[in-house]
């Protein structure tokens, strides 16, 4: 099955609900900047992550930051 997450200002309960993603892969499009990049950085701390974007150089920067998380 698929798990969806709608980004917003996270409340304590919403942050707790992110634990449901444990053991799953999160796919984020548009991860080279803006909201996509911020989501990638946040989810990088939670486990497996697949990111994609059109701007390859900016995507590489996001990837490097995610690996440091």
mmCIF file of N, CA, C and O in Angstrom:
data_model
loop_
_atom_site.group_PDB
_atom_site.id
_atom_site.type_symbol
_atom_site.label_atom_id
_atom_site.label_comp_id
_atom_site.label_asym_id
_atom_site.label_seq_id
_atom_site.Cartn_x
_atom_site.Cartn_y
_atom_site.Cartn_z
ATOM 1 N N UNK A 1 0.803 -1.178 0.000
ATOM 2 C CA UNK A 1 0.000 0.000 0.000
ATOM 3 C C UNK A 1 0.851 1.249 0.000
ATOM 4 O O UNK A 1 2.046 1.215 0.209
ATOM 5 N N UNK A 2 0.219 2.344 -0.280
ATOM 6 C CA UNK A 2 0.883 3.636 -0.337
ATOM 7 C C UNK A 2 0.528 4.471 0.878
ATOM 8 O O UNK A 2 -0.580 4.405 1.380
ATOM 9 N N UNK A 3 1.477 5.248 1.327
ATOM 10 C CA UNK A 3 1.248 6.187 2.416
ATOM 11 C C UNK A 3 1.430 7.584 1.860
ATOM 12 O O UNK A 3 2.416 7.855 1.185
ATOM 13 N N UNK A 4 0.475 8.453 2.100
ATOM 14 C CA UNK A 4 0.599 9.825 1.625
ATOM 15 C C UNK A 4 0.817 10.751 2.798
ATOM 16 O O UNK A 4 0.385 10.485 3.910
ATOM 17 N N UNK A 5 1.503 11.841 2.526
ATOM 18 C CA UNK A 5 1.754 12.853 3.545
ATOM 19 C C UNK A 5 1.564 14.205 2.899
ATOM 20 O O UNK A 5 2.193 14.512 1.899
ATOM 21 N N UNK A 6 0.678 15.006 3.430
ATOM 22 C CA UNK A 6 0.448 16.346 2.927
ATOM 23 C C UNK A 6 1.233 17.327 3.784
ATOM 24 O O UNK A 6 0.979 17.437 4.979
ATOM 25 N N UNK A 7 2.214 18.022 3.169
ATOM 26 C CA UNK A 7 3.036 18.938 3.961
ATOM 27 C C UNK A 7 2.239 20.139 4.450
ATOM 28 O O UNK A 7 1.382 20.661 3.756
ATOM 29 N N UNK A 8 2.497 20.528 5.654
ATOM 30 C CA UNK A 8 1.892 21.715 6.260
ATOM 31 C C UNK A 8 2.720 22.059 7.480
ATOM 32 O O UNK A 8 3.739 21.435 7.744
ATOM 33 N N UNK A 9 2.280 23.029 8.236
ATOM 34 C CA UNK A 9 2.966 23.315 9.490
ATOM 35 C C UNK A 9 2.666 22.142 10.418
ATOM 36 O O UNK A 9 1.516 21.869 10.745
ATOM 37 N N UNK A 10 3.703 21.424 10.793
ATOM 38 C CA UNK A 10 3.526 20.169 11.520
ATOM 39 C C UNK A 10 3.206 20.407 12.988
ATOM 40 O O UNK A 10 3.912 21.133 13.681
ATOM 41 N N UNK A 11 2.135 19.802 13.424
ATOM 42 C CA UNK A 11 1.818 19.789 14.845
ATOM 43 C C UNK A 11 2.516 18.587 15.465
ATOM 44 O O UNK A 11 3.063 17.742 14.764
ATOM 45 N N UNK A 12 2.502 18.493 16.766
ATOM 46 C CA UNK A 12 3.144 17.375 17.443
ATOM 47 C C UNK A 12 2.550 16.041 16.980
ATOM 48 O O UNK A 12 3.272 15.076 16.752
ATOM 49 N N UNK A 13 1.229 15.986 16.808
ATOM 50 C CA UNK A 13 0.585 14.757 16.353
ATOM 51 C C UNK A 13 0.990 14.404 14.933
ATOM 52 O O UNK A 13 1.162 13.238 14.600
ATOM 53 N N UNK A 14 1.148 15.395 14.069
ATOM 54 C CA UNK A 14 1.543 15.127 12.691
ATOM 55 C C UNK A 14 2.977 14.618 12.625
ATOM 56 O O UNK A 14 3.286 13.730 11.835
ATOM 57 N N UNK A 15 3.851 15.165 13.441
ATOM 58 C CA UNK A 15 5.229 14.680 13.468
ATOM 59 C C UNK A 15 5.240 13.230 13.931
ATOM 60 O O UNK A 15 5.935 12.387 13.376
ATOM 61 N N UNK A 16 4.455 12.912 14.941
ATOM 62 C CA UNK A 16 4.351 11.537 15.423
ATOM 63 C C UNK A 16 3.857 10.617 14.309
ATOM 64 O O UNK A 16 4.334 9.502 14.155
ATOM 65 N N UNK A 17 2.916 11.092 13.504
ATOM 66 C CA UNK A 17 2.350 10.245 12.452
ATOM 67 C C UNK A 17 3.367 9.943 11.357
ATOM 68 O O UNK A 17 3.191 9.007 10.593
ATOM 69 N N UNK A 18 4.449 10.723 11.268
ATOM 70 C CA UNK A 18 5.488 10.441 10.281
ATOM 71 C C UNK A 18 6.166 9.112 10.566
ATOM 72 O O UNK A 18 6.773 8.523 9.681
ATOM 73 N N UNK A 19 6.057 8.622 11.791
ATOM 74 C CA UNK A 19 6.644 7.335 12.128
ATOM 75 C C UNK A 19 5.999 6.202 11.332
ATOM 76 O O UNK A 19 6.568 5.123 11.211
ATOM 77 N N UNK A 20 4.814 6.438 10.792
ATOM 78 C CA UNK A 20 4.161 5.423 9.961
ATOM 79 C C UNK A 20 4.947 5.142 8.699
ATOM 80 O O UNK A 20 4.741 4.136 8.041
ATOM 81 N N UNK A 21 5.871 6.016 8.344
ATOM 82 C CA UNK A 21 6.674 5.849 7.136
ATOM 83 C C UNK A 21 7.884 4.947 7.364
ATOM 84 O O UNK A 21 8.617 4.661 6.432
ATOM 85 N N UNK A 22 8.085 4.523 8.585
ATOM 86 C CA UNK A 22 9.222 3.685 8.916
ATOM 87 C C UNK A 22 9.226 2.427 8.052
ATOM 88 O O UNK A 22 8.215 1.755 7.901
ATOM 89 N N UNK A 23 10.380 2.137 7.437
ATOM 90 C CA UNK A 23 10.509 0.961 6.593
ATOM 91 C C UNK A 23 9.980 1.155 5.187
ATOM 92 O O UNK A 23 9.942 0.217 4.397
ATOM 93 N N UNK A 24 9.575 2.378 4.833
ATOM 94 C CA UNK A 24 9.042 2.663 3.502
ATOM 95 C C UNK A 24 9.952 3.650 2.796
ATOM 96 O O UNK A 24 10.785 4.300 3.403
ATOM 97 N N UNK A 25 9.805 3.754 1.482
ATOM 98 C CA UNK A 25 10.580 4.695 0.689
ATOM 99 C C UNK A 25 9.690 5.891 0.362
ATOM 100 O O UNK A 25 8.583 5.730 -0.139
ATOM 101 N N UNK A 26 10.187 7.081 0.645
ATOM 102 C CA UNK A 26 9.474 8.318 0.316
ATOM 103 C C UNK A 26 10.040 8.833 -1.003
ATOM 104 O O UNK A 26 11.249 8.959 -1.151
ATOM 105 N N UNK A 27 9.166 9.114 -1.961
ATOM 106 C CA UNK A 27 9.577 9.652 -3.258
ATOM 107 C C UNK A 27 9.160 11.118 -3.307
ATOM 108 O O UNK A 27 7.990 11.441 -3.120
ATOM 109 N N UNK A 28 10.129 11.989 -3.573
ATOM 110 C CA UNK A 28 9.855 13.422 -3.632
ATOM 111 C C UNK A 28 10.295 13.948 -4.994
ATOM 112 O O UNK A 28 11.459 13.786 -5.383
ATOM 113 N N UNK A 29 9.359 14.567 -5.705
ATOM 114 C CA UNK A 29 9.693 15.210 -6.974
ATOM 115 C C UNK A 29 9.917 16.691 -6.712
ATOM 116 O O UNK A 29 9.411 17.246 -5.749
ATOM 117 N N UNK A 30 10.694 17.319 -7.568
ATOM 118 C CA UNK A 30 10.977 18.735 -7.387
ATOM 119 C C UNK A 30 11.878 19.003 -6.198
ATOM 120 O O UNK A 30 11.781 20.039 -5.541
ATOM 121 N N UNK A 31 12.775 18.076 -5.912
ATOM 122 C CA UNK A 31 13.606 18.160 -4.710
ATOM 123 C C UNK A 31 14.806 19.092 -4.854
ATOM 124 O O UNK A 31 15.588 19.218 -3.929
ATOM 125 N N UNK A 32 14.931 19.770 -5.987
ATOM 126 C CA UNK A 32 16.097 20.642 -6.169
ATOM 127 C C UNK A 32 15.928 22.009 -5.514
ATOM 128 O O UNK A 32 16.882 22.758 -5.383
ATOM 129 N N UNK A 33 14.728 22.338 -5.074
ATOM 130 C CA UNK A 33 14.534 23.638 -4.446
ATOM 131 C C UNK A 33 13.163 23.770 -3.811
ATOM 132 O O UNK A 33 12.288 22.925 -3.994
ATOM 133 N N UNK A 34 13.004 24.836 -3.055
ATOM 134 C CA UNK A 34 11.709 25.163 -2.466
ATOM 135 C C UNK A 34 11.166 24.102 -1.537
ATOM 136 O O UNK A 34 11.900 23.490 -0.758
ATOM 137 N N UNK A 35 9.868 23.891 -1.636
ATOM 138 C CA UNK A 35 9.173 22.940 -0.761
ATOM 139 C C UNK A 35 9.707 21.518 -0.931
ATOM 140 O O UNK A 35 9.897 20.795 0.041
ATOM 141 N N UNK A 36 9.981 21.111 -2.167
ATOM 142 C CA UNK A 36 10.503 19.762 -2.412
ATOM 143 C C UNK A 36 11.828 19.526 -1.710
ATOM 144 O O UNK A 36 12.061 18.468 -1.124
ATOM 145 N N UNK A 37 12.695 20.523 -1.748
ATOM 146 C CA UNK A 37 13.999 20.400 -1.080
ATOM 147 C C UNK A 37 13.816 20.306 0.430
ATOM 148 O O UNK A 37 14.450 19.473 1.090
ATOM 149 N N UNK A 38 12.963 21.156 0.985
ATOM 150 C CA UNK A 38 12.730 21.136 2.428
ATOM 151 C C UNK A 38 12.125 19.806 2.879
ATOM 152 O O UNK A 38 12.479 19.275 3.936
ATOM 153 N N UNK A 39 11.228 19.264 2.083
ATOM 154 C CA UNK A 39 10.636 17.962 2.415
ATOM 155 C C UNK A 39 11.706 16.875 2.366
ATOM 156 O O UNK A 39 11.751 16.001 3.220
ATOM 157 N N UNK A 40 12.569 16.929 1.354
ATOM 158 C CA UNK A 40 13.643 15.935 1.235
ATOM 159 C C UNK A 40 14.548 15.971 2.455
ATOM 160 O O UNK A 40 14.900 14.920 3.013
ATOM 161 N N UNK A 41 14.911 17.166 2.886
ATOM 162 C CA UNK A 41 15.791 17.291 4.055
ATOM 163 C C UNK A 41 15.115 16.749 5.305
ATOM 164 O O UNK A 41 15.756 16.110 6.145
ATOM 165 N N UNK A 42 13.838 16.981 5.430
ATOM 166 C CA UNK A 42 13.114 16.502 6.607
ATOM 167 C C UNK A 42 12.965 14.974 6.593
ATOM 168 O O UNK A 42 13.192 14.303 7.584
ATOM 169 N N UNK A 43 12.583 14.437 5.445
ATOM 170 C CA UNK A 43 12.382 12.996 5.357
ATOM 171 C C UNK A 43 13.695 12.221 5.349
ATOM 172 O O UNK A 43 13.711 11.030 5.670
ATOM 173 N N UNK A 44 14.800 12.864 4.998
ATOM 174 C CA UNK A 44 16.106 12.187 4.989
ATOM 175 C C UNK A 44 16.459 11.655 6.365
ATOM 176 O O UNK A 44 17.149 10.648 6.493
ATOM 177 N N UNK A 45 15.969 12.308 7.388
ATOM 178 C CA UNK A 45 16.244 11.886 8.757
ATOM 179 C C UNK A 45 15.389 10.701 9.176
ATOM 180 O O UNK A 45 15.656 10.067 10.189
ATOM 181 N N UNK A 46 14.361 10.390 8.393
ATOM 182 C CA UNK A 46 13.406 9.340 8.758
ATOM 183 C C UNK A 46 13.675 8.000 8.086
ATOM 184 O O UNK A 46 13.074 7.012 8.449
ATOM 185 N N UNK A 47 14.519 7.966 7.067
ATOM 186 C CA UNK A 47 14.773 6.675 6.426
ATOM 187 C C UNK A 47 15.039 6.789 4.944
ATOM 188 O O UNK A 47 15.651 7.741 4.483
ATOM 189 N N UNK A 48 14.548 5.822 4.205
ATOM 190 C CA UNK A 48 14.831 5.733 2.781
ATOM 191 C C UNK A 48 14.110 6.827 2.012
ATOM 192 O O UNK A 48 12.951 7.126 2.250
ATOM 193 N N UNK A 49 14.838 7.393 1.029
ATOM 194 C CA UNK A 49 14.333 8.540 0.294
ATOM 195 C C UNK A 49 14.760 8.447 -1.162
ATOM 196 O O UNK A 49 15.906 8.122 -1.453
ATOM 197 N N UNK A 50 13.853 8.719 -2.070
ATOM 198 C CA UNK A 50 14.165 8.828 -3.496
ATOM 199 C C UNK A 50 13.786 10.239 -3.919
ATOM 200 O O UNK A 50 12.658 10.670 -3.691
ATOM 201 N N UNK A 51 14.744 10.967 -4.494
ATOM 202 C CA UNK A 51 14.467 12.333 -4.907
ATOM 203 C C UNK A 51 14.712 12.488 -6.404
ATOM 204 O O UNK A 51 15.556 11.794 -6.978
ATOM 205 N N UNK A 52 13.972 13.387 -7.023
ATOM 206 C CA UNK A 52 14.180 13.666 -8.442
ATOM 207 C C UNK A 52 13.819 15.119 -8.725
ATOM 208 O O UNK A 52 13.052 15.741 -7.988
ATOM 209 N N UNK A 53 14.417 15.649 -9.789
ATOM 210 C CA UNK A 53 14.170 17.028 -10.205
ATOM 211 C C UNK A 53 14.804 17.231 -11.576
ATOM 212 O O UNK A 53 15.609 16.416 -12.034
ATOM 213 N N UNK A 54 14.445 18.321 -12.212
ATOM 214 C CA UNK A 54 15.001 18.629 -13.532
ATOM 215 C C UNK A 54 16.381 19.270 -13.444
ATOM 216 O O UNK A 54 17.207 19.083 -14.330
ATOM 217 N N UNK A 55 16.635 20.031 -12.395
ATOM 218 C CA UNK A 55 17.919 20.749 -12.274
ATOM 219 C C UNK A 55 18.934 19.851 -11.585
ATOM 220 O O UNK A 55 18.988 19.775 -10.365
ATOM 221 N N UNK A 56 19.753 19.199 -12.408
ATOM 222 C CA UNK A 56 20.666 18.166 -11.900
ATOM 223 C C UNK A 56 21.670 18.692 -10.872
ATOM 224 O O UNK A 56 21.906 18.049 -9.845
ATOM 225 N N UNK A 57 22.245 19.856 -11.115
ATOM 226 C CA UNK A 57 23.243 20.398 -10.180
ATOM 227 C C UNK A 57 22.600 20.708 -8.827
ATOM 228 O O UNK A 57 23.148 20.375 -7.771
ATOM 229 N N UNK A 58 21.431 21.330 -8.836
ATOM 230 C CA UNK A 58 20.717 21.649 -7.590
ATOM 231 C C UNK A 58 20.264 20.370 -6.881
ATOM 232 O O UNK A 58 20.275 20.291 -5.662
ATOM 233 N N UNK A 59 19.876 19.365 -7.660
ATOM 234 C CA UNK A 59 19.469 18.085 -7.077
ATOM 235 C C UNK A 59 20.649 17.431 -6.365
ATOM 236 O O UNK A 59 20.497 16.872 -5.283
ATOM 237 N N UNK A 60 21.833 17.525 -6.963
ATOM 238 C CA UNK A 60 23.028 16.958 -6.338
ATOM 239 C C UNK A 60 23.306 17.652 -5.002
ATOM 240 O O UNK A 60 23.686 17.008 -4.026
ATOM 241 N N UNK A 61 23.083 18.975 -4.958
ATOM 242 C CA UNK A 61 23.272 19.710 -3.703
ATOM 243 C C UNK A 61 22.296 19.211 -2.639
ATOM 244 O O UNK A 61 22.687 19.015 -1.485
ATOM 245 N N UNK A 62 21.049 18.979 -3.039
ATOM 246 C CA UNK A 62 20.062 18.455 -2.103
ATOM 247 C C UNK A 62 20.461 17.060 -1.628
ATOM 248 O O UNK A 62 20.377 16.753 -0.444
ATOM 249 N N UNK A 63 20.925 16.237 -2.555
ATOM 250 C CA UNK A 63 21.354 14.880 -2.206
ATOM 251 C C UNK A 63 22.475 14.920 -1.166
ATOM 252 O O UNK A 63 22.451 14.186 -0.178
ATOM 253 N N UNK A 64 23.457 15.798 -1.402
ATOM 254 C CA UNK A 64 24.581 15.916 -0.463
ATOM 255 C C UNK A 64 24.100 16.328 0.924
ATOM 256 O O UNK A 64 24.547 15.776 1.938
ATOM 257 N N UNK A 65 23.163 17.276 0.977
ATOM 258 C CA UNK A 65 22.616 17.708 2.275
ATOM 259 C C UNK A 65 21.844 16.587 2.957
ATOM 260 O O UNK A 65 21.921 16.421 4.173
ATOM 261 N N UNK A 66 21.100 15.821 2.166
ATOM 262 C CA UNK A 66 20.320 14.705 2.736
ATOM 263 C C UNK A 66 21.241 13.641 3.321
ATOM 264 O O UNK A 66 20.950 13.067 4.359
ATOM 265 N N UNK A 67 22.350 13.395 2.660
ATOM 266 C CA UNK A 67 23.290 12.384 3.153
ATOM 267 C C UNK A 67 23.952 12.828 4.455
ATOM 268 O O UNK A 67 24.386 11.998 5.238
ATOM 269 N N UNK A 68 24.032 14.119 4.692
ATOM 270 C CA UNK A 68 24.617 14.645 5.920
ATOM 271 C C UNK A 68 23.616 14.644 7.074
ATOM 272 O O UNK A 68 24.019 14.762 8.224
ATOM 273 N N UNK A 69 22.331 14.537 6.733
ATOM 274 C CA UNK A 69 21.272 14.615 7.766
ATOM 275 C C UNK A 69 21.315 13.450 8.712
ATOM 276 O O UNK A 69 21.763 12.398 8.453
#
